[in-house]
Coordinates of N, CA, C and O in Angstrom, one line a residue:
X1315 N 49.8 19.4 32.1 CA 49.8 18.2 32.8 C 48.3 17.7 32.9 O 48.1 16.5 32.7
X1316 N 47.4 18.6 33.1 CA 46.0 18.2 33.1 C 45.5 17.6 31.8 O 44.8 16.7 31.7
X1317 N 46.0 18.2 30.7 CA 45.7 17.7 29.4 C 46.2 16.3 29.2 O 45.5 15.4 28.6
X1318 N 47.4 16.1 29.6 CA 48.0 14.7 29.4 C 47.2 13.7 30.3 O 46.9 12.6 29.8
X1319 N 46.9 14.1 31.5 CA 46.1 13.2 32.4 C 44.7 12.9 31.8 O 44.2 11.7 31.8
X1320 N 44.0 13.9 31.2 CA 42.7 13.7 30.7 C 42.8 12.9 29.4 O 42.0 12.0 29.2
X1321 N 43.8 13.0 28.6 CA 44.0 12.2 27.4 C 44.4 10.8 27.8 O 43.9 9.8 27.1
X1322 N 45.2 10.6 28.8 CA 45.5 9.3 29.3 C 44.3 8.5 29.8 O 44.1 7.3 29.5
X1323 N 43.5 9.1 30.7 CA 42.4 8.5 31.2 C 41.2 8.4 30.3 O 40.5 7.4 30.2
X1324 N 41.1 9.5 29.5 CA 39.9 9.5 28.5 C 40.1 8.6 27.4 O 39.1 8.0 26.9
X1325 N 41.3 8.4 26.9 CA 41.5 7.5 25.7 C 41.1 6.1 26.0 O 40.2 5.5 25.2
X1326 N 41.6 5.4 27.0 CA 41.1 4.0 27.3 C 39.7 3.9 27.6 O 39.0 3.0 27.2
X1327 N 39.1 4.9 28.4 CA 37.7 4.8 28.7 C 36.8 5.0 27.5 O 35.9 4.2 27.2
X1328 N 37.1 6.0 26.7 CA 36.4 6.2 25.5 C 36.5 5.0 24.5 O 35.6 4.6 23.9
X1329 N 37.8 4.5 24.3 CA 38.0 3.4 23.5 C 37.2 2.2 24.0 O 36.7 1.4 23.2
X1330 N 37.2 2.0 25.3 CA 36.4 0.9 25.8 C 34.9 1.0 25.6 O 34.2 0.1 25.2
X1331 N 34.4 2.3 25.7 CA 33.0 2.5 25.5 C 32.7 2.3 24.0 O 31.6 1.6 23.6
X1332 N 33.5 2.7 23.1 CA 33.3 2.5 21.7 C 33.4 1.0 21.3 O 32.5 0.6 20.6
X1333 N 34.3 0.3 21.9 CA 34.4 -1.1 21.5 C 33.2 -1.9 22.1 O 32.7 -2.8 21.5
X1334 N 32.7 -1.5 23.3 CA 31.6 -2.1 23.9 C 30.3 -1.8 23.1 O 29.5 -2.7 22.8
X1335 N 30.2 -0.6 22.6 CA 29.1 -0.3 21.7 C 29.1 -1.0 20.4 O 28.1 -1.5 19.9
X1336 N 30.3 -1.2 19.8 CA 30.5 -2.0 18.6 C 30.1 -3.4 18.8 O 29.5 -4.0 18.0
X1337 N 30.5 -4.0 20.0 CA 30.1 -5.3 20.3 C 28.6 -5.5 20.4 O 28.1 -6.5 20.0
X1338 N 28.0 -4.5 21.0 CA 26.5 -4.5 21.2 C 25.9 -4.5 19.8 O 24.9 -5.3 19.5
X1339 N 26.3 -3.6 18.9 CA 25.8 -3.6 17.6 C 26.0 -4.9 16.8 O 25.1 -5.3 16.1
X1340 N 27.2 -5.4 17.0 CA 27.4 -6.7 16.3 C 26.5 -7.8 16.8 O 26.0 -8.6 16.0
X1341 N 26.3 -7.9 18.1 CA 25.4 -8.9 18.6 C 23.9 -8.7 18.1 O 23.2 -9.6 17.8
X1342 N 23.5 -7.4 18.0 CA 22.2 -7.1 17.5 C 22.1 -7.5 16.0 O 21.1 -8.0 15.6
X1343 N 23.1 -7.2 15.3 CA 23.1 -7.5 13.9 C 23.1 -9.0 13.7 O 22.4 -9.5 12.8
X1344 N 23.7 -9.8 14.6 CA 23.7 -11.2 14.5 C 22.3 -11.7 14.8 O 21.8 -12.6 14.1
X1345 N 21.7 -11.1 15.8 CA 20.3 -11.5 16.1 C 19.4 -11.2 15.0 O 18.5 -12.0 14.6
X1346 N 19.6 -10.0 14.4 CA 18.7 -9.7 13.2 C 19.0 -10.6 12.0 O 18.0 -11.0 11.3
X1347 N 20.2 -11.0 11.8 CA 20.5 -11.9 10.7 C 19.9 -13.3 11.0 O 19.3 -13.9 10.1
X1348 N 19.9 -13.7 12.3 CA 19.3 -15.0 12.6 C 17.8 -14.9 12.4 O 17.2 -15.9 11.9
X1349 N 17.2 -13.8 12.8 CA 15.7 -13.6 12.6 C 15.4 -13.6 11.1 O 14.4 -14.2 10.7
X1350 N 16.2 -13.0 10.3 CA 16.0 -12.9 8.9 C 16.1 -14.3 8.3 O 15.3 -14.7 7.4
X1351 N 17.1 -15.1 8.7 CA 17.3 -16.4 8.3 C 16.1 -17.3 8.7 O 15.7 -18.2 7.9
X1352 N 15.7 -17.1 9.9 CA 14.5 -17.9 10.3 C 13.3 -17.6 9.5 O 12.5 -18.5 9.1
X1353 N 13.0 -16.3 9.3 CA 11.9 -15.9 8.5 C 12.0 -16.4 7.0 O 11.0 -16.9 6.5
X1354 N 13.2 -16.4 6.5 CA 13.4 -17.0 5.2 C 13.1 -18.5 5.1 O 12.4 -18.9 4.2
X1355 N 13.5 -19.2 6.1 CA 13.3 -20.6 6.2 C 11.8 -20.9 6.4 O 11.3 -21.8 5.7
X1356 N 11.1 -20.1 7.1 CA 9.6 -20.2 7.3 C 8.9 -20.0 6.0 O 8.0 -20.7 5.6
X1357 N 9.3 -19.0 5.2 CA 8.7 -18.7 3.9 C 8.9 -19.8 3.0 O 8.0 -20.2 2.2
X1358 N 10.2 -20.4 2.9 CA 10.5 -21.5 2.0 C 9.6 -22.7 2.4 O 9.2 -23.4 1.5
X1359 N 9.5 -22.9 3.7 CA 8.7 -24.1 4.2 C 7.2 -23.9 3.8 O 6.5 -24.8 3.4
X1360 N 6.7 -22.6 3.9 CA 5.3 -22.3 3.4 C 5.1 -22.6 2.0 O 4.1 -23.2 1.5
X1361 N 6.1 -22.2 1.2 CA 6.1 -22.4 -0.3 C 6.0 -23.9 -0.6 O 5.2 -24.4 -1.4
X1362 N 6.9 -24.7 0.1 CA 6.9 -26.1 -0.2 C 5.6 -26.8 0.3 O 5.1 -27.7 -0.4
X1363 N 5.0 -26.3 1.4 CA 3.8 -26.9 1.8 C 2.7 -26.6 0.8 O 1.8 -27.4 0.6
X1364 N 2.7 -25.4 0.3 CA 1.6 -25.0 -0.7 C 1.8 -25.9 -2.0 O 0.8 -26.3 -2.6
X1365 N 3.1 -26.1 -2.4 CA 3.3 -26.9 -3.6 C 2.8 -28.3 -3.3 O 2.2 -29.0 -4.2
X1366 N 3.0 -28.8 -2.1 CA 2.5 -30.2 -1.8 C 1.0 -30.2 -1.8 O 0.4 -31.2 -2.3
X1367 N 0.4 -29.2 -1.2 CA -1.1 -29.1 -1.2 C -1.6 -29.1 -2.6 O -2.6 -29.7 -2.9
X1368 N -1.0 -28.3 -3.5 CA -1.4 -28.2 -4.9 C -1.2 -29.5 -5.6 O -2.1 -29.9 -6.4
X1369 N -0.2 -30.3 -5.3 CA 0.1 -31.6 -5.9 C -1.0 -32.5 -5.4 O -1.5 -33.3 -6.3
X1370 N -1.4 -32.5 -4.2 CA -2.5 -33.3 -3.7 C -3.8 -33.0 -4.4 O -4.6 -33.9 -4.9
X1371 N -4.1 -31.7 -4.5 CA -5.4 -31.3 -5.2 C -5.3 -31.8 -6.7 O -6.3 -32.3 -7.2
X1372 N -4.2 -31.6 -7.3 CA -4.1 -32.0 -8.7 C -4.3 -33.5 -8.8 O -4.9 -34.0 -9.8
X1373 N -3.7 -34.2 -7.9 CA -3.8 -35.7 -7.9 C -5.3 -36.1 -7.7 O -5.8 -37.0 -8.3
X1374 N -5.9 -35.4 -6.8 CA -7.3 -35.8 -6.5 C -8.3 -35.4 -7.6 O -9.2 -36.1 -7.9
X1375 N -8.0 -34.2 -8.2 CA -8.9 -33.7 -9.2 C -8.4 -34.0 -10.7 O -8.9 -33.5 -11.6
X1376 N -7.4 -34.9 -10.7 CA -6.8 -35.2 -12.1 C -7.7 -36.0 -13.0 O -7.5 -36.0 -14.2
X1377 N -8.6 -36.7 -12.4 CA -9.5 -37.6 -13.3 C -10.9 -36.9 -13.3 O -11.3 -36.2 -12.4
X1378 N -11.6 -37.1 -14.4 CA -12.9 -36.5 -14.6 C -13.9 -36.9 -13.5 O -14.7 -36.2 -13.0
X1379 N -13.8 -38.2 -13.1 CA -14.8 -38.7 -12.1 C -14.5 -38.2 -10.7 O -15.4 -38.3 -9.9
X1380 N -13.3 -37.8 -10.4 CA -13.1 -37.2 -9.1 C -13.3 -35.7 -9.1 O -13.7 -35.1 -8.1
X1381 N -13.0 -35.1 -10.3 CA -13.2 -33.6 -10.4 C -14.7 -33.2 -10.5 O -15.0 -32.1 -10.2
X1382 N -15.6 -34.1 -10.9 CA -17.0 -33.8 -11.2 C -17.8 -33.8 -9.9 O -18.9 -33.2 -9.9
X1383 N -17.3 -34.3 -8.8 CA -18.1 -34.4 -7.6 C -18.5 -33.0 -7.1 O -19.7 -32.8 -6.7
X1384 N -17.6 -32.1 -7.0 CA -18.0 -30.7 -6.5 C -19.0 -30.1 -7.4 O -20.0 -29.5 -6.8
X1385 N -18.8 -30.0 -8.7 CA -19.9 -29.4 -9.5 C -21.2 -30.1 -9.4 O -22.3 -29.5 -9.4
X1386 N -21.2 -31.4 -9.3 CA -22.5 -32.2 -9.1 C -23.2 -31.8 -7.8 O -24.4 -31.8 -7.8
X1387 N -22.4 -31.6 -6.7 CA -23.0 -31.2 -5.5 C -23.6 -29.8 -5.6 O -24.6 -29.4 -4.9
X1388 N -22.9 -28.9 -6.3 CA -23.3 -27.5 -6.4 C -24.4 -27.3 -7.4 O -25.2 -26.3 -7.2
X1389 N -24.5 -28.1 -8.4 CA -25.5 -27.9 -9.5 C -26.9 -27.7 -8.9 O -27.6 -26.8 -9.3
X1390 N -27.4 -28.6 -8.1 CA -28.8 -28.4 -7.6 C -29.0 -27.1 -6.8 O -30.1 -26.5 -7.0
X1391 N -28.0 -26.7 -6.1 CA -28.1 -25.5 -5.3 C -28.2 -24.3 -6.3 O -29.0 -23.4 -6.2
X1392 N -27.3 -24.3 -7.3 CA -27.3 -23.3 -8.3 C -28.6 -23.2 -9.1 O -29.2 -22.1 -9.3
X1393 N -29.1 -24.4 -9.5 CA -30.4 -24.4 -10.2 C -31.5 -23.9 -9.4 O -32.3 -23.1 -9.8
X1394 N -31.6 -24.3 -8.1 CA -32.6 -23.8 -7.2 C -32.5 -22.3 -7.0 O -33.5 -21.6 -7.1
X1395 N -31.3 -21.8 -6.8 CA -31.2 -20.3 -6.6 C -31.6 -19.6 -7.8 O -32.2 -18.5 -7.7
X1396 N -31.2 -20.0 -9.0 CA -31.6 -19.4 -10.2 C -33.1 -19.4 -10.4 O -33.7 -18.4 -10.8
X1397 N -33.7 -20.5 -10.1 CA -35.1 -20.7 -10.3 C -35.8 -19.7 -9.3 O -36.8 -19.0 -9.8
X1398 N -35.4 -19.6 -8.1 CA -36.0 -18.7 -7.1 C -35.8 -17.3 -7.5 O -36.7 -16.5 -7.5
X1399 N -34.6 -16.9 -7.8 CA -34.2 -15.5 -8.0 C -34.8 -15.1 -9.4 O -35.5 -14.0 -9.5
X1400 N -34.5 -15.8 -10.4 CA -34.8 -15.3 -11.8 C -36.3 -15.6 -12.1 O -37.1 -14.7 -12.5
X1401 N -36.7 -16.9 -12.0 CA -38.1 -17.3 -12.4 C -39.1 -16.7 -11.5 O -40.1 -16.1 -11.9
X1402 N -38.9 -16.9 -10.2 CA -39.9 -16.5 -9.2 C -39.9 -15.0 -8.9 O -41.0 -14.4 -8.9
X1403 N -38.8 -14.5 -8.6 CA -38.7 -13.1 -8.2 C -38.6 -12.1 -9.3 O -39.5 -11.1 -9.4
X1404 N -37.7 -12.3 -10.2 CA -37.4 -11.3 -11.3 C -38.6 -11.3 -12.3 O -39.1 -10.3 -12.7
X1405 N -38.9 -12.5 -12.8 CA -39.9 -12.6 -13.8 C -41.3 -12.8 -13.3 O -42.3 -12.7 -14.0
X1406 N -41.5 -13.1 -12.0 CA -42.8 -13.3 -11.3 C -43.6 -14.4 -12.0 O -44.8 -14.2 -12.3
X1407 N -43.0 -15.5 -12.4 CA -43.6 -16.5 -13.1 C -44.0 -17.8 -12.3 O -44.3 -18.8 -12.8
X1408 N -43.8 -17.7 -11.0 CA -44.1 -18.9 -10.2 C -43.6 -18.7 -8.7 O -43.2 -17.6 -8.3
X1409 N -43.9 -19.7 -8.0 CA -43.4 -19.8 -6.6 C -42.7 -21.1 -6.3 O -43.1 -22.1 -6.9
X1410 N -41.7 -21.1 -5.5 CA -41.0 -22.3 -5.1 C -41.0 -22.4 -3.6 O -40.8 -21.4 -2.9
X1411 N -41.2 -23.6 -3.2 CA -41.2 -23.9 -1.7 C -39.8 -23.7 -1.2 O -38.8 -24.0 -1.9
X1412 N -39.6 -23.2 0.0 CA -38.3 -23.0 0.6 C -37.7 -24.4 0.9 O -38.4 -25.4 1.2
X1413 N -36.4 -24.5 0.9 CA -35.7 -25.7 1.3 C -35.7 -25.8 2.8 O -35.5 -24.8 3.5
X1414 N -35.9 -26.9 3.3 CA -36.0 -27.1 4.8 C -35.1 -28.2 5.3 O -34.6 -29.0 4.6
X1415 N -35.0 -28.2 6.6 CA -34.3 -29.3 7.3 C -32.8 -29.3 7.0 O -32.1 -28.3 6.8
X1416 N -32.2 -30.5 7.0 CA -30.8 -30.7 6.8 C -30.4 -30.3 5.4 O -29.3 -29.8 5.2
X1417 N -31.2 -30.4 4.4 CA -30.9 -30.0 3.0 C -30.6 -28.5 3.0 O -29.7 -28.1 2.2
X1418 N -31.4 -27.8 3.7 CA -31.2 -26.3 3.7 C -29.8 -26.0 4.3 O -29.1 -25.1 3.8
X1419 N -29.4 -26.7 5.4 CA -28.1 -26.5 6.0 C -27.0 -26.9 5.0 O -26.0 -26.2 4.9
X1420 N -27.2 -28.0 4.3 CA -26.2 -28.5 3.3 C -26.0 -27.5 2.2 O -24.9 -27.1 1.8
X1421 N -27.2 -26.9 1.7 CA -27.1 -25.9 0.7 C -26.4 -24.7 1.1 O -25.6 -24.1 0.4
X1422 N -26.6 -24.3 2.3 CA -25.9 -23.1 2.9 C -24.4 -23.4 2.9 O -23.6 -22.5 2.6
X1423 N -24.0 -24.6 3.4 CA -22.6 -24.9 3.4 C -22.0 -25.0 2.0 O -20.8 -24.5 1.8
X1424 N -22.7 -25.5 1.1 CA -22.2 -25.6 -0.3 C -21.9 -24.2 -0.9 O -20.9 -23.8 -1.4
X1425 N -22.9 -23.3 -0.7 CA -22.8 -21.9 -1.2 C -21.6 -21.2 -0.4 O -20.8 -20.5 -1.0
X1426 N -21.5 -21.4 0.9 CA -20.4 -20.8 1.6 C -19.1 -21.3 1.2 O -18.1 -20.5 1.0
X1427 N -19.0 -22.6 0.9 CA -17.7 -23.1 0.4 C -17.3 -22.6 -0.9 O -16.1 -22.2 -1.1
X1428 N -18.2 -22.5 -1.8 CA -17.9 -21.9 -3.1 C -17.7 -20.4 -3.2 O -16.7 -20.0 -3.8
X1429 N -18.5 -19.7 -2.5 CA -18.4 -18.2 -2.5 C -17.4 -17.7 -1.5 O -16.6 -16.8 -1.8
X1430 N -17.4 -18.2 -0.3 CA -16.6 -17.6 0.8 C -15.4 -18.5 1.3 O -14.8 -18.2 2.3
X1431 N -15.1 -19.6 0.6 CA -14.1 -20.5 1.1 C -12.8 -19.8 1.3 O -12.1 -20.0 2.4
X1432 N -12.3 -19.1 0.3 CA -10.9 -18.5 0.4 C -11.0 -17.4 1.5 O -10.0 -17.2 2.3
X1433 N -12.0 -16.7 1.6 CA -12.1 -15.6 2.6 C -12.1 -16.2 4.0 O -11.5 -15.7 4.9
X1434 N -12.8 -17.3 4.2 CA -12.8 -18.0 5.5 C -11.4 -18.5 5.8 O -11.0 -18.5 7.0
X1435 N -10.7 -19.0 4.8 CA -9.3 -19.5 5.1 C -8.5 -18.3 5.6 O -7.7 -18.4 6.5
X1436 N -8.6 -17.2 4.9 CA -7.8 -16.0 5.3 C -8.2 -15.5 6.7 O -7.3 -15.2 7.5
X1437 N -9.4 -15.5 7.0 CA -9.9 -15.1 8.4 C -9.3 -16.0 9.4 O -8.8 -15.6 10.5
X1438 N -9.4 -17.3 9.2 CA -8.9 -18.3 10.1 C -7.4 -18.2 10.3 O -6.9 -18.3 11.4
X1439 N -6.7 -18.0 9.2 CA -5.3 -17.8 9.3 C -4.9 -16.6 10.1 O -4.0 -16.7 10.9
X1440 N -5.6 -15.5 9.9 CA -5.4 -14.3 10.7 C -5.7 -14.5 12.2 O -4.9 -14.1 13.0
X1441 N -6.7 -15.2 12.5 CA -7.1 -15.4 13.9 C -6.1 -16.3 14.6 O -5.6 -16.1 15.7
X1442 N -5.7 -17.4 13.9 CA -4.8 -18.4 14.6 C -3.3 -18.0 14.6 O -2.5 -18.5 15.3
X1443 N -3.0 -17.0 13.9 CA -1.6 -16.5 13.9 C -1.3 -15.4 14.9 O -0.2 -15.0 15.2
X1444 N -2.4 -15.0 15.6 CA -2.2 -14.0 16.6 C -1.5 -14.6 17.8 O -1.8 -15.7 18.2
X1445 N -0.5 -13.8 18.4 CA 0.2 -14.3 19.6 C -0.7 -14.3 20.8 O -1.6 -13.8 21.0

């Protein structure tokens, strides 16, 4: 009799616990699937944004007269640095006055943009994505 009573009471209770646990797992799987779908949508949006940005860059740099602006701005800085480093320091064939004032700041920004531009983008993205 005790066996029958334990099986009668235990069966519905255990079945209820099992079905409740299955419901909990299903809801968690649904949340996980929604999170995965959201992450997928965010990645696709990022890809589309990069394609759009690339299209803008190609449109802006598509002509020789728009593409040459950056190299023309960088050329004096490159020439100056080569003159100072190679001619003055390595070969010891002269001296060059240091750049001063606003031009020195502009030269620093040009070098930073060319050499460290992508690194600065990555650092900024890392900082701004923190919760």
